[in-house]
C-alpha positions as a Python dict, from the first residue, in 0.01 Angstrom:
ca = {
    (1, 'M'): (0, 0, 0),
    (2, 'P'): (135, 335, -108),
    (3, 'T'): (245, 544, 218),
    (4, 'T'): (65, 835, 99),
    (5, 'A'): (-257, 640, 55),
    (6, 'I'): (-205, 518, 416),
    (7, 'N'): (-144, 893, 516),
    (8, 'L'): (-457, 1021, 332),
    (9, 'R'): (-689, 766, 492),
    (10, 'L'): (-603, 863, 840),
    (11, 'E'): (-842, 1071, 1044),
    (12, 'P'): (-743, 1301, 1318),
    (13, 'G'): (-643, 1090, 1637),
    (14, 'Q'): (-562, 792, 1414),
    (15, 'K'): (-209, 613, 1402),
    (16, 'V'): (-48, 378, 1151),
    (17, 'T'): (256, 166, 1285),
    (18, 'L'): (493, 11, 1007),
    (19, 'Q'): (780, -248, 1103),
    (20, 'P'): (1044, -317, 1045),
    (21, 'V'): (1146, -26, 832),
    (22, 'S'): (1517, 50, 747),
    (23, 'W'): (1670, 380, 755),
    (24, 'Q'): (1656, 398, 392),
    (25, 'G'): (1274, 317, 399),
    (26, 'F'): (1228, 578, 665),
    (27, 'E'): (1390, 836, 433),
    (28, 'G'): (1184, 718, 135),
    (29, 'I'): (854, 724, 330),
    (30, 'L'): (938, 1078, 454),
    (31, 'T'): (1001, 1191, 99),
    (32, 'E'): (668, 1031, -19),
    (33, 'L'): (492, 1197, 250),
    (34, 'G'): (622, 1519, 169),
    (35, 'E'): (672, 1828, 382),
    (36, 'H'): (327, 1991, 366),
    (37, 'R'): (98, 1731, 570),
    (38, 'K'): (-105, 1725, 875),
    (39, 'S'): (56, 1392, 1002),
    (40, 'R'): (369, 1361, 1219),
    (41, 'I'): (619, 1079, 1238),
    (42, 'A'): (810, 907, 1504),
    (43, 'Y'): (1111, 647, 1418),
    (44, 'A'): (1312, 440, 1642),
    (45, 'L'): (1450, 89, 1667),
    (46, 'G'): (1316, 2, 1305),
    (47, 'I'): (954, 119, 1396),
    (48, 'L'): (793, 389, 1225),
    (49, 'E'): (465, 542, 1346),
    (50, 'I'): (249, 812, 1141),
    (51, 'I'): (9, 1005, 1373),
    (52, 'V'): (-250, 1270, 1286),
    (53, 'P'): (-296, 1469, 1594),
    (54, 'L'): (-673, 1554, 1701),
    (55, 'P'): (-742, 1942, 1673),
    (56, 'E'): (-753, 2000, 2053),
    (57, 'H'): (-386, 1862, 2066),
    (58, 'E'): (-292, 2146, 1808),
    (59, 'R'): (-465, 2396, 2022),
    (60, 'S'): (-297, 2287, 2350),
    (61, 'K'): (59, 2267, 2159),
    (62, 'V'): (13, 2661, 2050),
    (63, 'L'): (-90, 2750, 2395),
    (64, 'I'): (196, 2568, 2588),
    (65, 'A'): (446, 2704, 2331),
    (66, 'D'): (322, 3058, 2386),
    (67, 'L'): (351, 3017, 2764),
    (68, 'V'): (705, 2896, 2713),
    (69, 'K'): (795, 3198, 2494),
    (70, 'A'): (627, 3435, 2741),
    (71, 'L'): (870, 3276, 3033),
    (72, 'L'): (1158, 3327, 2791),
    (73, 'K'): (1052, 3689, 2737),
    (74, 'V'): (987, 3776, 3083),
    (75, 'Q'): (1337, 3636, 3162),
    (76, 'K'): (1491, 3826, 2885),
    (77, 'R'): (1653, 3497, 2723),
    (78, 'S'): (1714, 3425, 2366),
    (79, 'W'): (1581, 3119, 2191),
    (80, 'E'): (1476, 3014, 1846),
    (81, 'P'): (1168, 2808, 1792),
    (82, 'L'): (1165, 2526, 1537),
    (83, 'G'): (810, 2388, 1573),
    (84, 'S'): (749, 2061, 1419),
    (85, 'T'): (1071, 2040, 1236),
    (86, 'T'): (1161, 1676, 1134),
    (87, 'F'): (1481, 1573, 1363),
    (88, 'K'): (1685, 1283, 1237),
    (89, 'R'): (2017, 1135, 1305),
    (90, 'V'): (2130, 863, 1078),
    (91, 'G'): (2397, 718, 1331),
    (92, 'M'): (2119, 648, 1581),
    (93, 'A'): (1863, 537, 1325),
    (94, 'A'): (1593, 778, 1468),
    (95, 'G'): (1365, 1070, 1375),
    (96, 'I'): (1081, 1253, 1546),
    (97, 'E'): (858, 1554, 1492),
    (98, 'P'): (774, 1723, 1803),
    (99, 'D'): (469, 1927, 1860),
    (100, 'D'): (687, 2215, 1916),
    (101, 'C'): (1049, 2269, 2033),
    (102, 'F'): (1296, 2539, 2125),
    (103, 'Y'): (1665, 2601, 2105),
    (104, 'I'): (1741, 2807, 2422),
    (105, 'Q'): (2092, 2715, 2557),
    (106, 'N'): (2214, 2631, 2210),
    (107, 'Y'): (2006, 2890, 2009),
    (108, 'Q'): (2306, 3044, 1820),
    (109, 'A'): (2386, 2714, 1675),
    (110, 'V'): (2073, 2726, 1479),
    (111, 'I'): (2005, 3068, 1371),
    (112, 'G'): (1954, 3118, 991),
    (113, 'K'): (1937, 2719, 944),
    (114, 'E'): (1647, 2593, 727),
    (115, 'R'): (1789, 2230, 760),
    (116, 'L'): (1949, 2060, 1054),
    (117, 'D'): (2192, 1763, 1090),
    (118, 'L'): (2197, 1621, 1418),
    (119, 'S'): (2508, 1436, 1347),
    (120, 'V'): (2674, 1785, 1393),
    (121, 'D'): (2411, 2003, 1515),
    (122, 'P'): (2271, 1987, 1878),
    (123, 'P'): (1930, 1855, 1935),
    (124, 'P'): (1653, 2105, 2063),
    (125, 'D'): (1702, 2190, 2425),
    (126, 'L'): (1321, 2163, 2490),
    (127, 'A'): (1066, 1943, 2328),
    (128, 'I'): (694, 1952, 2382),
    (129, 'E'): (435, 1692, 2315),
    (130, 'T'): (52, 1708, 2406),
    (131, 'D'): (-25, 1354, 2292),
    (132, 'L'): (267, 1129, 2348),
    (133, 'T'): (130, 772, 2365),
    (134, 'S'): (413, 556, 2231),
    (135, 'K'): (725, 411, 2344),
    (136, 'T'): (857, 482, 1989),
    (137, 'E'): (833, 841, 2052),
    (138, 'V'): (1025, 833, 2368),
    (139, 'D'): (1285, 607, 2212),
    (140, 'A'): (1335, 877, 1945),
    (141, 'Y'): (1381, 1154, 2169),
    (142, 'L'): (1627, 932, 2375),
    (143, 'A'): (1834, 854, 2080),
    (144, 'L'): (1847, 1217, 1962),
    (145, 'G'): (1962, 1336, 2304),
    (146, 'V'): (1686, 1608, 2347),
    (147, 'P'): (1779, 1729, 2736),
    (148, 'E'): (1407, 1798, 2825),
    (149, 'L'): (1088, 1672, 2711),
    (150, 'W'): (756, 1818, 2839),
    (151, 'V'): (425, 1607, 2791),
    (152, 'Y'): (121, 1791, 2838),
    (153, 'A'): (-188, 1554, 2881),
    (154, 'E'): (-528, 1542, 3068),
    (155, 'G'): (-447, 1883, 3206),
    (156, 'K'): (-120, 1765, 3364),
    (157, 'L'): (242, 1867, 3256),
    (158, 'T'): (501, 1615, 3306),
    (159, 'V'): (873, 1713, 3291),
    (160, 'N'): (1115, 1455, 3170),
    (161, 'V'): (1465, 1524, 3220),
    (162, 'L'): (1758, 1326, 3025),
    (163, 'H'): (1976, 1168, 3285),
    (164, 'E'): (2249, 881, 3200),
    (165, 'G'): (2038, 775, 2891),
    (166, 'E'): (1703, 773, 3021),
    (167, 'Y'): (1425, 1024, 3083),
    (168, 'V'): (1354, 1083, 3453),
    (169, 'V'): (1037, 1242, 3580),
    (170, 'S'): (1118, 1547, 3762),
    (171, 'E'): (917, 1837, 3953),
    (172, 'T'): (1155, 2101, 3821),
    (173, 'S'): (1281, 2196, 3482),
    (174, 'T'): (1630, 2242, 3421),
    (175, 'I'): (1556, 2528, 3178),
    (176, 'F'): (1342, 2712, 3423),
    (177, 'P'): (1441, 2598, 3765),
    (178, 'S'): (1310, 2883, 3961),
    (179, 'I'): (951, 2858, 3806),
    (180, 'A'): (710, 2583, 3933),
    (181, 'V'): (626, 2491, 3572),
    (182, 'T'): (444, 2164, 3647),
    (183, 'E'): (192, 2383, 3854),
    (184, 'I'): (170, 2699, 3657),
    (185, 'I'): (175, 2587, 3309),
    (186, 'P'): (-148, 2361, 3362),
    (187, 'R'): (-321, 2635, 3580),
    (188, 'F'): (-298, 2895, 3282),
    (189, 'A'): (-386, 2623, 3008),
    (190, 'R'): (-709, 2580, 3218),
    (191, 'R'): (-744, 2956, 3267),
    (192, 'A'): (-719, 2995, 2878),
    (193, 'K'): (-1024, 2814, 2847),
    (194, 'E'): (-1232, 3023, 3086),
    (195, 'V'): (-1100, 3387, 2968),
    (196, 'G'): (-948, 3307, 2621),
    (197, 'V'): (-599, 3283, 2529),
    (198, 'S'): (-503, 3643, 2494),
    (199, 'Q'): (-617, 3729, 2846),
    (200, 'A'): (-463, 3413, 3000),
    (201, 'L'): (-131, 3499, 2859),
    (202, 'G'): (-148, 3850, 2961),
    (203, 'E'): (-217, 3718, 3335),
    (204, 'F'): (57, 3473, 3313),
    (205, 'E'): (315, 3739, 3201),
    (206, 'E'): (218, 3961, 3465),
    (207, 'I'): (252, 3694, 3751),
    (208, 'I'): (597, 3562, 3607),
    (209, 'R'): (725, 3918, 3582),
    (210, 'S'): (640, 4000, 3924),
    (211, 'S'): (799, 3683, 4066),
    (212, 'W'): (1085, 3723, 3867),
    (213, 'T'): (1154, 4068, 3970),
    (214, 'Q'): (1124, 4017, 4353),
}
């Protein structure tokens, strides 16, 4: 069955798993799928998953990313957002398209780059997922060496920090160590549903700015 046919038949919230898939096969499928598509991919250990996110996951990922940008703005830190860029590393035979991601500590390394090669470029410092449901996705992030992975699901934010080749669930973020992100991010995600995104973001910035300047 042609890969594009699989992709076109997937409805939001559906996923297809293909295995075993070689690195060459993975590259070929990526080419066949093209860049302008609604589906996302995860590839690790010879397993390829093609996922079409639900609309509510798309809204959540935009909101969480906006909250991260607000944090960085208030703290006057530089960053480069790369969205759902396809990250691949041939040496580790892995690839992933996060819901969103940020280069923060390593932002200067990717300024102006349209294509990244993780055999020479660093991975994103922070990746965000709003619907991480499989071991393949986690395996891909591990293989690519992404230092911090946030998973927002069912109103809860889980911070996963890379430690000795594994992700460890942490109450604090290494990127925002002075901010209780596992508490404040979900709170304002809920607030956005009550008063709208723009007002919630404004309130969020005010609280962060107040606590940051104290």
